[in-house]
Coordinates of C-alpha atoms in Angstrom, one line a residue:
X233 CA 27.2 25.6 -33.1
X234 CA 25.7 22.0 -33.6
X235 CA 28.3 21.7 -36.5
X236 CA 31.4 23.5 -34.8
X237 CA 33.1 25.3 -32.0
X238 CA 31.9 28.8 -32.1
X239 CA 34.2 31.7 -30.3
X240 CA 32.0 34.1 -28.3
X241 CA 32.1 36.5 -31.0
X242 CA 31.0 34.6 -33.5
X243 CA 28.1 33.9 -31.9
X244 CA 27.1 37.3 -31.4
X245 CA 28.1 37.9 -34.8
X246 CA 25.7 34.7 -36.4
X247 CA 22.4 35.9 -33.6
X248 CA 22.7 39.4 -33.3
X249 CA 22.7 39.4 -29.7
X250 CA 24.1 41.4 -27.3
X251 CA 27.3 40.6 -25.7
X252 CA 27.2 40.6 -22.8
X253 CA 23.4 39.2 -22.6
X254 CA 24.8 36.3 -24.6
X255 CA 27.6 35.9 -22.5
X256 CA 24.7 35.2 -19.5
X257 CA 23.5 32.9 -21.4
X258 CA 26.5 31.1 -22.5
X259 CA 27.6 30.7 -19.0
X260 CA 23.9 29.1 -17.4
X261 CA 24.3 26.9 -20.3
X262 CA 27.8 26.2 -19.1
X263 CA 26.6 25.7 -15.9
X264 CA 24.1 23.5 -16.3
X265 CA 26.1 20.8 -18.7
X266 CA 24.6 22.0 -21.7
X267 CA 27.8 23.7 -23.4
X268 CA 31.3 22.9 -23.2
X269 CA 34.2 25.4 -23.8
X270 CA 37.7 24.7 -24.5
X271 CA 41.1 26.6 -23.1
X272 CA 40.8 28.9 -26.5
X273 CA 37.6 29.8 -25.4
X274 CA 35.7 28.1 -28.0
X275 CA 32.0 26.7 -27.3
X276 CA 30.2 23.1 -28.2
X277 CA 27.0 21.6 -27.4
X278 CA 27.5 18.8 -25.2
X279 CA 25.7 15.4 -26.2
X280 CA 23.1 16.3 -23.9
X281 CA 22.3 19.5 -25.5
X282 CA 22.7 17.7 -28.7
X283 CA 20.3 15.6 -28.1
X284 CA 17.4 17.5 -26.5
X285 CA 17.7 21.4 -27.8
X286 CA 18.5 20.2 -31.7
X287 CA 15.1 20.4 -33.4
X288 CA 14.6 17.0 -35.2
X289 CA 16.1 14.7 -32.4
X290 CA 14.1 12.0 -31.3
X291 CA 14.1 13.5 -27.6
X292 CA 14.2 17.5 -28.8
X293 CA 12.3 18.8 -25.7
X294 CA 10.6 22.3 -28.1
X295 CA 7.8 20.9 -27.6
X296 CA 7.5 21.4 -24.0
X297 CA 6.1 24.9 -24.6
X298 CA 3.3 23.2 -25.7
X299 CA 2.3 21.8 -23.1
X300 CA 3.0 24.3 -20.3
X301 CA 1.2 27.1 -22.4
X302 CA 1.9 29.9 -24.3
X303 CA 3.0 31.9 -21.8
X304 CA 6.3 30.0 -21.2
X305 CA 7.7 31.3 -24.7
X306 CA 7.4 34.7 -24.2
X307 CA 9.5 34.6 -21.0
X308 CA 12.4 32.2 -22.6
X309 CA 12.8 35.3 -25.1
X310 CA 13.5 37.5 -22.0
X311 CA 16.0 34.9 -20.6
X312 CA 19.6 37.3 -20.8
X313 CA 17.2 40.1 -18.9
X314 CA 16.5 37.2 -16.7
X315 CA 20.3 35.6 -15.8
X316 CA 21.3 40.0 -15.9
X317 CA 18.8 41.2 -13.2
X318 CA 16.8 38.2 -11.7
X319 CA 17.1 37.8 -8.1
X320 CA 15.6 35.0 -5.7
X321 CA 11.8 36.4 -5.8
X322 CA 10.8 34.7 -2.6
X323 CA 11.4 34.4 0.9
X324 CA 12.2 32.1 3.8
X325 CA 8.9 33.0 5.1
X326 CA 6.8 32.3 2.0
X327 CA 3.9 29.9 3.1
X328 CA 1.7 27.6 0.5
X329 CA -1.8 28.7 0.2
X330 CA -3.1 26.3 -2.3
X331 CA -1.8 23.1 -4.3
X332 CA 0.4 23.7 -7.0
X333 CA 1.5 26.9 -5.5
X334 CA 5.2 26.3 -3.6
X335 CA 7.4 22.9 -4.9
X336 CA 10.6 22.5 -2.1
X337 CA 13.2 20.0 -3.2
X338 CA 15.9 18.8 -1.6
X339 CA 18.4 15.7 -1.4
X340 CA 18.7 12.7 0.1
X341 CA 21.9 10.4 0.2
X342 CA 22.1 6.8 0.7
X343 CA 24.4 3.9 -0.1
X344 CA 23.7 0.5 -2.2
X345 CA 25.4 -2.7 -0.8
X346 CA 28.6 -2.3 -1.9
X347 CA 29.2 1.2 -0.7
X348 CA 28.6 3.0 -3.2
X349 CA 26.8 6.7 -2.5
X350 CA 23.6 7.1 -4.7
X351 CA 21.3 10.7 -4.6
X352 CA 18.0 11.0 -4.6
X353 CA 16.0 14.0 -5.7
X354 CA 13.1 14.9 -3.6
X355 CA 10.1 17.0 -4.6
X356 CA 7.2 18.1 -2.6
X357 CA 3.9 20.1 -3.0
X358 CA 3.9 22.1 0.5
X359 CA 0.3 22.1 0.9
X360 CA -0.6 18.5 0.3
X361 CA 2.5 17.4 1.1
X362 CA 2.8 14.7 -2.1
X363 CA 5.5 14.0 -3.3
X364 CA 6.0 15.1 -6.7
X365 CA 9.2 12.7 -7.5
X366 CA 11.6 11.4 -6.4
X367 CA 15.0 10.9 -8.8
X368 CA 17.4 8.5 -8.0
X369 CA 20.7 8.3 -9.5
X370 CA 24.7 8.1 -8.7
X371 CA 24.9 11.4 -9.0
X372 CA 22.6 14.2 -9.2
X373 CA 23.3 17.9 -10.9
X374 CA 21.7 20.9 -11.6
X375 CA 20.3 19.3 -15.3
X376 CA 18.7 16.8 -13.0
X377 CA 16.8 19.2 -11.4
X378 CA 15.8 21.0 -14.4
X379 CA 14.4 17.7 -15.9
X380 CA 12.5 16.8 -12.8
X381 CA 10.7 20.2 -13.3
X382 CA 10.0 19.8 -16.4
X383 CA 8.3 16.6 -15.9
X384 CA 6.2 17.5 -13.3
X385 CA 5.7 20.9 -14.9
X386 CA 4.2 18.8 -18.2
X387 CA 1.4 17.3 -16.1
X388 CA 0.6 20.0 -13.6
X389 CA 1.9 23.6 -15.1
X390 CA 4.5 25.8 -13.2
X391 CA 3.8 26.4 -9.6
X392 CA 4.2 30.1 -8.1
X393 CA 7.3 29.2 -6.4
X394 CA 10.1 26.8 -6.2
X395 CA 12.0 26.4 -3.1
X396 CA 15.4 25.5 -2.2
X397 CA 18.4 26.1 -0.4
X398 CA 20.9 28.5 -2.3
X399 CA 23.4 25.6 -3.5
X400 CA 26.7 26.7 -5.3
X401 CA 26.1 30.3 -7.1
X402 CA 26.4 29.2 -10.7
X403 CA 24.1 26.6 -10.3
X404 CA 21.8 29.1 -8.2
X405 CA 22.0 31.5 -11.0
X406 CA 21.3 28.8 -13.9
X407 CA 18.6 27.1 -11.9
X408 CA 16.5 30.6 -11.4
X409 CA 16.6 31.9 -14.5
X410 CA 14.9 28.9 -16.1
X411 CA 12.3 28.8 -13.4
X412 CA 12.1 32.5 -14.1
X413 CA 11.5 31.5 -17.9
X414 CA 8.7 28.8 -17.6
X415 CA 6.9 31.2 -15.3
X416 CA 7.4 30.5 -11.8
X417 CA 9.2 32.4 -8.9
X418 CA 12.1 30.9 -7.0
X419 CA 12.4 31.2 -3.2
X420 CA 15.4 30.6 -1.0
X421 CA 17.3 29.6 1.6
X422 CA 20.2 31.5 2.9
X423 CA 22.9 29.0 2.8
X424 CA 23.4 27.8 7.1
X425 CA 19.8 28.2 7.8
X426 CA 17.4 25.9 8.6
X427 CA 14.1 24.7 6.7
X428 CA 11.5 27.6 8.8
X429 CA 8.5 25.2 7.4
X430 CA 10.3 21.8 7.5
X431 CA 8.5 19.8 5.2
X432 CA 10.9 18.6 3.1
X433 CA 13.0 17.9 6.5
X434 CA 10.0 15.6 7.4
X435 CA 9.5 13.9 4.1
X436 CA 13.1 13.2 4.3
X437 CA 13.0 11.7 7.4
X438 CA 9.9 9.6 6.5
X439 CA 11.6 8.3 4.0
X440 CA 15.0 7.2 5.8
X441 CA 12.7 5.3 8.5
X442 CA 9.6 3.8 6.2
X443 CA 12.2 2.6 3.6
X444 CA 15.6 3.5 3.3
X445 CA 16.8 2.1 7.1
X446 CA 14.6 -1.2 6.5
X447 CA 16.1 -2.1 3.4
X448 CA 19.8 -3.4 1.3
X449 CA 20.0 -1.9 -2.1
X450 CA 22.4 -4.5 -3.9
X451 CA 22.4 -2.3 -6.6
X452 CA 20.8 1.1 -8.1
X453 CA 18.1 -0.1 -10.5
X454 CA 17.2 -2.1 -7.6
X455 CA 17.5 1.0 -5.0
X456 CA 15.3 3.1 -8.3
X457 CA 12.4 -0.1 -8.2
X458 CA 11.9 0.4 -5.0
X459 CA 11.8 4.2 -4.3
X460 CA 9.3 4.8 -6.6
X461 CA 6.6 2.2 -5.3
X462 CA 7.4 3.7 -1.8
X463 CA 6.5 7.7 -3.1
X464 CA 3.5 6.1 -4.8
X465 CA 2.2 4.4 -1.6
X466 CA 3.3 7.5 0.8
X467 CA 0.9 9.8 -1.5
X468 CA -2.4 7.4 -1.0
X469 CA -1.9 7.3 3.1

């Protein structure tokens, strides 16, 4: 596929996969800005996927089985069982019993001096309450969230859970099956309900008063120097 456009067939044809698992697959991949596909129904690897699922590209990210054990690998082979029969594992209820154990991230909007909306990506250990990371960018998406994972997941493993609010299906359904994969368990909010444990709600608003109210952000690398000082500080007070 990193040479051509592939049809759906063809591809089943060139792995030997299933169908209809492949067809799972195809769409999170879809989903999740990884794969493109044309009105003739013909699939490409975006420049994204080009550049971190080819083996032998500077940023190919194979290597992150490595450091989240070997565990992880075996699950990615499961991953059209996965997208075909997972469903959110957790509940609203779920409580974290130890660090590491439930992530929550959520969003945060604000605006640099000229109007302009930036996001930021917010992500919380609900135990100790640090703050994992925090992304900031124009605009955030579902492969956002994924890399933000997958950072933090490098230096501290999985956690049991990851929570969020449901968000649009597709990106629901792409986001849980690659938690699912690297070994974790996703837990949910039903879309209209509010945060039962409210941490991220309080981080949120810690961050609007300690930072984002005080200050002008004339532009976005300004708004991203900032932020990250401000996360590093919150986790030492």
């Amino acid at each position: 596929m990193a040479k051509r456009k592939s049809t759906l067939g063809e591809l089943t044809q060139a792995t030997g996969a299933s169908s209809r698992g492949l067809a799972a697959i195809v769409g999170v991949l879809i989903g999740l800005g990884l794969l493109d596909r044309d009105k003739a129904e013909r699939y490409a690897l975006t420049p994204e996927s080009e550049a971190f699922l080819v083996s032998g590209q500077p940023d190919f990210l194979g290597g992150i089985f490595h450091h989240m054990g070997a565990q992880v690998a075996p699950n990615w082979l499961r991953l059209a069982e996965i997208v075909g029969n997972g469903k959110p594992a957790g509940s609203v209820g779920l409580a974290a019993e130890r660090p590491n154990y439930v992530w929550s991230y959520d969003f945060v909007e604000d605006r640099t001096h000229d109007g302009r909306k930036f996001g930021m990506l917010c992500l919380i250990d609900e135990f100790t309450h640090e703050a994992l990371a925090i992304r900031v960018k124009r605009k955030l998406n579902a492969t956002d969230v994924l890399e933000t994972l997958a950072d933090v997941m490098i230096l501290r493993g999985p956690p049991a859970y990851v929570r969020s609010d449901n968000g649009p299906e597709f990106v629901a359904l792409a986001l849980r099956a690659w938690i699912a994969a690297v070994g974790a368990k996703t837990a949910y909010i039903e879309p209209g309900s509010l945060w039962e444990n409210g941490y991220c709600e309080s981080f949120n608003s810690k961050l609007r008063d300690e930072l984002l109210n005080g200050e002008v952000f004339f532009s976005l690398a300004e708004a991203q120097v900032l932020i990250e000082p401000w996360r590093r500080h919150y986790n030492t007070v």
